[in-house]
Amino acid sequence: MAKKEAFSAEEWNLIRVAPILVMTGVAAADPGGLIGAFQESFSGVKNMMAAFKESSSLELMSALMAEKSMPTMPDKKQMLGEGSGEQQSANFKNAVLGYVKQAVGLIKSKGTPEEAAAYEKMMGSVAEHVANAAKEGTFFGFGGERVSAGEKAFLEELKGALA
């Protein structure tokens, strides 16, 4: 079982920040309005906490749930990089997926297979819940789609990063 002490401070921060970055990556794949952003954020955090509780018998998930401080977020400018808005969006997505791969790799190398599976499941579940939390492309609440093409594409790439 992986205890917090098995990870360096930087590694522990990465494991904690990766689910938040996944939430942000899904939301950034097709940005909606303020209400949609709130719905997506709330859904992601709620699902993440539920996943921690569901897997609380695993030491790693229990330690993640017990952590009360806010992790240090990566530098936004570095994640966005240079270029057009489209290029910065692609840079951000690739950076998020890179962080996810690193976090999963750490848990696979220092944790148990059960902890790695629970962490990966939590990341996928959080992403799905964020994507389904708000409709994209609505007009005063009418029309739109539950999961946009951009969100679907991000979810597929995330599945690849988790595999």
XYZ file of C-alpha atoms in Angstrom:
163
model
C 0.000 0.000 0.000
C 1.273 3.451 -0.909
C 1.542 5.882 1.944
C 1.969 9.603 1.473
C 5.521 9.221 2.759
C 6.392 6.999 -0.219
C 6.196 10.058 -2.477
C 8.315 13.190 -2.604
C 6.508 16.493 -2.047
C 6.507 17.130 -5.805
C 5.168 13.651 -6.567
C 2.436 13.949 -3.943
C 1.415 17.316 -5.364
C 1.254 15.829 -8.869
C -0.972 12.967 -7.704
C -3.272 15.478 -6.026
C -3.366 18.012 -8.860
C -3.919 15.570 -11.746
C -7.673 15.063 -11.082
C -8.146 18.833 -10.912
C -6.328 19.192 -14.210
C -8.570 16.519 -15.725
C -11.626 18.540 -14.672
C -10.080 21.643 -16.212
C -9.106 19.758 -19.367
C -12.659 18.550 -19.961
C -14.076 22.010 -19.311
C -11.486 23.623 -21.589
C -12.234 21.150 -24.393
C -15.451 23.064 -25.010
C -15.799 26.072 -22.736
C -19.360 26.982 -21.843
C -20.792 29.821 -19.858
C -20.410 30.684 -16.213
C -23.293 28.471 -15.075
C -21.968 25.512 -17.059
C -18.485 26.017 -15.608
C -19.927 26.005 -12.091
C -21.968 22.857 -12.795
C -18.941 21.086 -14.251
C -16.649 22.066 -11.366
C -19.173 21.041 -8.734
C -19.834 17.713 -10.448
C -16.119 16.950 -10.779
C -15.265 17.699 -7.151
C -18.328 15.840 -5.879
C -17.441 12.771 -7.951
C -13.789 12.881 -6.919
C -14.727 12.912 -3.232
C -17.206 10.069 -3.782
C -14.478 8.019 -5.477
C -12.107 8.641 -2.565
C -14.767 7.490 -0.106
C -15.623 4.442 -2.215
C -11.974 3.375 -2.211
C -11.142 4.545 1.307
C -10.033 1.028 2.264
C -6.989 1.651 0.058
C -4.312 3.599 1.891
C -3.505 5.903 -1.029
C -7.118 6.920 -1.644
C -7.683 7.405 2.080
C -4.605 9.653 2.275
C -5.762 11.670 -0.728
C -9.191 12.113 0.848
C -7.644 13.194 4.166
C -5.483 15.868 2.530
C -7.034 19.273 3.247
C -4.538 21.714 1.740
C -4.820 22.984 -1.820
C -2.192 21.506 -4.167
C 0.152 23.803 -6.032
C -1.132 24.226 -9.555
C 1.249 24.155 -12.536
C 2.107 27.439 -14.216
C -0.757 28.315 -16.561
C 1.451 30.215 -19.003
C 3.803 27.268 -19.312
C 0.890 24.893 -19.938
C -0.616 27.171 -22.600
C 2.669 27.919 -24.331
C 2.890 30.211 -27.338
C 0.774 30.487 -30.455
C -2.816 31.056 -31.447
C -5.751 30.264 -29.192
C -6.155 26.952 -30.984
C -2.483 26.088 -30.481
C -2.622 27.102 -26.809
C -5.688 24.908 -26.332
C -3.823 21.962 -27.868
C -0.770 22.723 -25.704
C -2.949 22.802 -22.578
C -4.639 19.505 -23.447
C -1.290 17.838 -24.089
C 0.111 19.207 -20.821
C -2.893 17.860 -18.871
C -2.540 14.436 -20.476
C 1.190 14.497 -19.702
C 0.508 15.210 -16.027
C -2.064 12.405 -15.959
C 0.416 9.908 -17.425
C 3.065 10.946 -14.899
C 0.662 10.662 -11.949
C -0.600 7.245 -13.035
C 2.979 6.085 -13.611
C 3.959 7.141 -10.096
C 1.096 5.249 -8.534
C 1.827 2.172 -10.613
C 5.471 2.263 -9.528
C 4.930 3.006 -5.819
C 1.418 1.770 -5.107
C -0.471 -1.460 -5.353
C -2.284 -2.583 -8.489
C -5.573 -1.968 -6.633
C -4.553 1.616 -5.832
C -3.524 2.256 -9.426
C -6.821 0.834 -10.712
C -8.859 2.903 -8.226
C -6.963 6.087 -9.140
C -7.405 5.491 -12.866
C -11.086 4.695 -12.383
C -11.529 7.902 -10.368
C -9.853 9.993 -13.077
C -12.066 8.543 -15.807
C -15.192 8.904 -13.707
C -14.427 12.513 -12.820
C -13.896 13.341 -16.498
C -17.175 11.669 -17.516
C -19.134 13.480 -14.805
C -17.661 16.858 -15.761
C -18.450 16.255 -19.431
C -22.055 15.332 -18.606
C -22.658 18.077 -16.033
C -23.755 20.841 -18.391
C -25.040 21.156 -21.930
C -22.774 22.865 -24.439
C -24.015 25.221 -27.130
C -27.361 26.133 -25.584
C -29.332 29.268 -26.317
C -30.925 30.476 -23.070
C -31.003 26.873 -21.883
C -32.512 25.432 -25.066
C -30.855 23.027 -27.447
C -27.224 22.107 -27.155
C -25.694 18.749 -26.482
C -24.783 16.988 -23.251
C -21.249 16.037 -24.321
C -19.718 18.070 -27.126
C -17.393 16.766 -29.820
C -14.458 18.512 -28.130
C -15.270 16.877 -24.814
C -15.683 13.467 -26.457
C -12.288 13.851 -28.110
C -10.660 14.784 -24.798
C -12.323 11.832 -23.041
C -10.948 9.451 -25.680
C -7.439 10.856 -25.325
C -7.729 10.620 -21.545
C -8.683 6.938 -21.853
C -5.514 6.437 -23.855
C -3.444 8.226 -21.216
C -4.948 6.075 -18.476
C -4.403 2.792 -20.349
